[in-house]
Coordinates of C-alpha atoms and ligand atoms in Angstrom, one line a residue:
M1 CA 118.8 276.1 39.8
G2 CA 121.5 278.3 38.2
K3 CA 121.5 282.0 37.4
V4 CA 122.0 283.7 34.1
I5 CA 123.9 286.9 34.2
L6 CA 124.2 289.1 31.1
I7 CA 127.3 291.3 30.7
A8 CA 126.3 294.1 28.3
S9 CA 127.3 297.6 27.2
G10 CA 125.9 300.4 25.0
K11 CA 129.4 301.4 23.7
G12 CA 132.0 299.1 22.3
G13 CA 135.4 298.3 23.8
V14 CA 134.5 299.1 27.4
G15 CA 135.6 295.8 28.8
K16 CA 132.6 293.4 28.7
T17 CA 134.7 290.4 27.5
V18 CA 137.5 291.0 30.0
F19 CA 134.9 291.4 32.8
A20 CA 132.9 288.3 31.8
S21 CA 136.1 286.1 31.6
N22 CA 137.2 287.3 35.0
A23 CA 133.8 286.9 36.6
G24 CA 133.6 283.3 35.2
A25 CA 137.1 282.5 36.4
K26 CA 136.6 283.9 39.9
L27 CA 133.3 282.1 40.4
A28 CA 134.9 278.9 39.2
Q29 CA 137.8 279.5 41.6
Q30 CA 135.3 279.9 44.4
G31 CA 133.9 276.4 43.6
Y32 CA 130.9 277.2 41.4
K33 CA 130.1 275.5 38.2
V34 CA 130.2 278.1 35.5
V35 CA 129.6 278.4 31.8
L36 CA 130.6 281.5 29.8
I37 CA 128.7 282.0 26.6
D38 CA 130.1 284.3 23.9
M39 CA 127.1 285.9 22.0
N40 CA 129.3 288.0 19.7
M41 CA 128.2 286.0 16.6
G42 CA 130.9 286.4 14.0
L43 CA 133.1 288.5 16.2
R44 CA 134.1 286.2 19.0
N45 CA 136.7 287.3 21.6
L46 CA 136.1 285.3 24.8
D47 CA 138.0 282.3 23.5
I48 CA 141.2 284.5 23.1
C49 CA 140.7 286.0 26.6
L50 CA 140.6 282.5 28.0
G51 CA 143.4 281.1 25.7
L52 CA 141.0 278.5 24.3
E53 CA 140.9 279.6 20.7
N54 CA 142.4 276.4 19.4
K55 CA 139.9 274.1 21.2
I56 CA 136.7 275.2 19.5
V57 CA 134.9 272.6 17.4
Y58 CA 131.2 273.4 18.0
D59 CA 129.7 276.8 19.1
V60 CA 126.6 278.3 20.6
A61 CA 125.0 278.7 17.1
D62 CA 125.5 275.0 16.5
V63 CA 123.7 274.3 19.7
L64 CA 120.9 276.8 19.1
S65 CA 120.3 275.5 15.6
G66 CA 120.4 271.8 16.6
V67 CA 123.6 270.9 14.8
C68 CA 125.2 269.5 18.0
R69 CA 124.3 268.7 21.6
I70 CA 125.0 271.2 24.5
K71 CA 127.8 269.0 25.8
Q72 CA 129.7 269.0 22.5
A73 CA 130.0 272.8 22.5
L74 CA 131.2 273.1 26.1
I75 CA 135.0 273.6 26.2
K76 CA 136.6 273.0 29.6
D77 CA 139.1 275.5 30.9
R78 CA 141.5 273.1 32.7
R79 CA 143.0 275.8 34.9
F80 CA 139.8 275.9 36.9
P81 CA 137.8 273.1 38.5
E82 CA 134.5 273.8 36.7
L83 CA 134.8 276.5 34.1
Y84 CA 133.4 276.0 30.6
L85 CA 133.2 278.1 27.5
M86 CA 130.6 278.0 24.8
S87 CA 132.0 280.0 22.0
A88 CA 130.3 282.2 19.4
P89 CA 130.7 281.2 15.8
Q90 CA 133.5 282.6 13.7
N91 CA 131.1 283.7 11.0
K92 CA 127.8 285.4 11.3
Q93 CA 124.9 282.9 11.2
K94 CA 122.7 282.6 8.3
T95 CA 120.2 280.3 10.0
E96 CA 117.3 281.7 12.0
I97 CA 118.0 281.6 15.7
T98 CA 115.3 283.1 17.9
P99 CA 115.3 284.5 21.5
L100 CA 113.1 281.5 22.4
H101 CA 115.9 279.1 21.4
M102 CA 118.3 281.0 23.6
K103 CA 115.8 281.0 26.5
V104 CA 115.4 277.2 26.2
L105 CA 119.2 276.8 26.2
C106 CA 119.7 278.9 29.3
N107 CA 116.9 277.0 31.1
K108 CA 118.7 273.7 30.3
L109 CA 122.1 275.0 31.4
K110 CA 120.6 276.3 34.7
R111 CA 119.9 272.7 35.7
N112 CA 123.6 271.8 35.5
F113 CA 125.5 275.0 36.2
D114 CA 125.4 277.5 39.1
Y115 CA 126.2 280.5 36.9
I116 CA 125.7 281.1 33.2
I117 CA 127.5 284.3 32.2
I118 CA 126.7 285.8 28.8
D119 CA 129.2 288.0 27.1
A120 CA 126.8 290.1 25.0
L121 CA 127.6 292.0 21.8
T122 CA 127.9 295.7 21.9
G123 CA 124.7 297.8 21.4
I124 CA 121.0 297.6 21.6
D125 CA 119.9 295.8 18.4
E126 CA 118.4 292.4 17.9
G127 CA 121.7 290.7 18.8
L128 CA 121.2 292.0 22.3
T129 CA 117.6 290.7 22.4
L130 CA 118.9 287.3 21.6
A131 CA 121.8 287.4 24.1
A132 CA 119.5 288.7 26.8
A133 CA 116.6 286.3 26.2
G134 CA 117.4 284.0 29.1
A135 CA 119.0 286.5 31.5
D136 CA 117.9 286.7 35.1
S137 CA 120.1 289.8 35.8
A138 CA 122.4 292.1 34.0
V139 CA 125.7 293.9 34.6
I140 CA 126.2 297.0 32.4
V141 CA 129.8 297.8 31.8
T142 CA 130.7 301.4 31.2
V143 CA 133.7 303.7 31.3
P144 CA 134.2 307.3 32.4
E145 CA 133.3 308.9 29.1
Y146 CA 130.2 311.0 28.5
A147 CA 129.3 309.0 25.4
A148 CA 129.7 305.7 27.2
V149 CA 127.6 306.8 30.2
R150 CA 124.8 308.0 28.0
D151 CA 124.9 304.7 26.1
A152 CA 124.9 302.8 29.3
D153 CA 121.7 304.6 30.4
A154 CA 120.0 303.9 27.1
L155 CA 120.9 300.2 27.4
D156 CA 119.7 300.2 31.0
Q157 CA 116.3 301.5 29.9
L158 CA 116.1 298.8 27.2
L159 CA 117.0 296.0 29.7
L160 CA 114.3 297.3 32.0
E161 CA 111.8 297.2 29.2
M162 CA 112.8 293.6 28.5
G163 CA 111.8 292.8 32.1
I164 CA 115.4 292.5 33.5
T165 CA 114.7 294.1 36.8
K166 CA 118.0 293.1 38.5
R167 CA 120.6 295.3 37.0
M168 CA 123.9 296.7 38.2
Y169 CA 126.7 298.6 36.5
V170 CA 130.5 298.6 36.7
I171 CA 132.8 301.5 35.7
N172 CA 135.8 300.1 34.0
K173 CA 139.1 301.7 32.9
V174 CA 139.1 304.4 35.6
M175 CA 142.2 306.5 35.5
A176 CA 142.7 308.0 38.9
N177 CA 144.8 310.9 37.6
L178 CA 142.0 312.1 35.3
M179 CA 139.2 311.8 37.9
G180 CA 138.4 315.2 39.5
T181 CA 139.8 317.2 36.6
G182 CA 136.3 318.0 35.4
L183 CA 137.3 316.9 31.9
I184 CA 135.6 313.5 32.1
P185 CA 132.6 312.5 34.1
S186 CA 133.3 311.9 37.8
I187 CA 132.2 308.7 39.6
S188 CA 129.4 310.7 41.4
E189 CA 128.2 312.2 38.1
I190 CA 128.0 308.7 36.6
A191 CA 126.2 307.4 39.7
E192 CA 123.7 310.3 39.4
S193 CA 122.8 309.5 35.8
M194 CA 122.4 305.7 36.2
R195 CA 119.3 304.1 37.6
P196 CA 120.8 300.9 39.0
D197 CA 123.3 300.5 41.8
M198 CA 127.0 300.5 41.1
A199 CA 128.8 297.2 41.7
G200 CA 132.2 298.9 41.7
I201 CA 134.9 300.5 39.7
I202 CA 137.9 298.9 38.0
Q203 CA 141.1 300.9 37.3
Y204 CA 142.7 301.2 33.9
D205 CA 145.7 298.9 34.4
E206 CA 148.0 297.7 31.7
N207 CA 148.3 294.3 33.5
I208 CA 144.6 293.7 32.8
H209 CA 145.2 294.5 29.1
L210 CA 148.2 292.2 28.9
A211 CA 146.6 289.3 30.8
A212 CA 143.5 289.5 28.5
N213 CA 145.7 289.4 25.4
N214 CA 147.5 286.4 26.7
G215 CA 144.5 284.3 27.5
L216 CA 144.7 284.7 31.3
P217 CA 141.9 286.0 33.4
I218 CA 143.8 288.4 35.7
V219 CA 142.0 287.2 38.8
Y220 CA 143.7 283.9 38.5
K221 CA 146.6 285.4 40.5
E222 CA 145.2 285.8 44.0
G223 CA 146.1 288.6 46.4
T224 CA 146.6 291.4 43.9
Y225 CA 144.7 294.7 44.3
I226 CA 142.9 293.9 41.1
E227 CA 141.8 290.5 42.3
K228 CA 140.7 291.8 45.7
N229 CA 138.7 294.6 44.0
F230 CA 137.2 292.1 41.6
C231 CA 136.1 289.8 44.4
K232 CA 134.2 292.7 46.1
I233 CA 132.5 293.7 42.8
L234 CA 131.5 290.1 42.2
E235 CA 130.2 289.7 45.7
R236 CA 127.8 292.7 45.2
I237 CA 126.7 291.3 41.9
I238 CA 126.0 287.8 43.2
E239 CA 124.2 289.2 46.2
A240 CA 121.9 291.2 43.9
S241 CA 121.4 288.5 41.3
Ligands
LIG301 N1 140.5 297.8 33.2 C1 141.2 297.7 32.1 N2 142.5 298.2 32.0 C2 143.2 298.1 30.9 N3 142.7 297.6 29.7 C3 141.5 297.1 29.7 C4 140.7 297.1 30.9 N4 139.5 296.5 30.6 C5 139.6 296.2 29.3 N5 140.8 296.5 28.8 C6 141.2 296.4 27.4 O1 140.2 297.1 26.6 C7 140.0 296.5 25.3 C8 138.5 296.2 25.2 O2 138.1 295.2 26.1 P1 137.0 294.1 25.8 O3 137.3 293.4 24.6 O4 136.8 293.3 27.1 O5 135.8 295.1 25.6 P2 134.4 294.7 25.0 O6 133.4 295.7 25.7 O7 134.1 293.3 25.2 O8 134.6 295.1 23.5 P3 133.6 294.7 22.3 O9 132.6 295.9 22.2 O10 134.5 294.6 21.1 O11 132.9 293.4 22.6 C9 140.9 295.2 25.3 O12 142.1 295.5 24.7 C10 141.2 295.0 26.8 O13 142.4 294.3 27.0
LIG302 MG1 133.6 291.8 23.8

């Protein structure tokens, strides 16, 4: 039986999509069968991060509303043995899709995949309730900014209320030269204000930004400091999920 991991954040632009694409790519590289679901209805990004934007015919909304079968909406990333994308629709849905539909979809996917990774939309509104409906665990992505840390805590509280007890967080876009200046929250300050355990920190690195913009999960290249760090983070997440 597979596991559903939600990647979420309170504040926007912190790196959920980059994190989700790399988590999916790394797990697939390790031999797991993985599906990445983009739940940013109307504002999809994951397809670009994976370089699959020209391959989308059907999307997750088509599946949830019964327009197509699950298989028809699964796009294979040929660079990896078993990595699939289920994209979000390009336009916001007008049809009613409920959290129950999402839960059913996740349960079906769990029979055929080891990991189902959900790239959630930013925030804590009903879009999150839909994205989180089938989640077994969650990874909260945040950055060293006071606003982002407070939003991460608010999101964490909500996920707890939703019954997602397995939660971890990742601090992304860490700039070593700014840490310890007292001008932004330090890692230990963030750790003190968050309930769940930290899975790790990811540095701000322009190579991550460039790779994401060019449809390449950066972990694809093995042996870099980024890839090694990502593997450790993923190990902690998998252990706890
Ligand atoms: N560690 C990093 N170093 C440098 N750039 C990064 C890093 N992580 C993410 N980025 C860049 O930050 C931007 C936002 O990343 P991303 O789209 O993954 O965030 P998001 O949380 O999914 O945003 P949204 O709220 O729009 O869904 C992108 O331009 C991405 O390339
Ligand atoms: Mg995103």
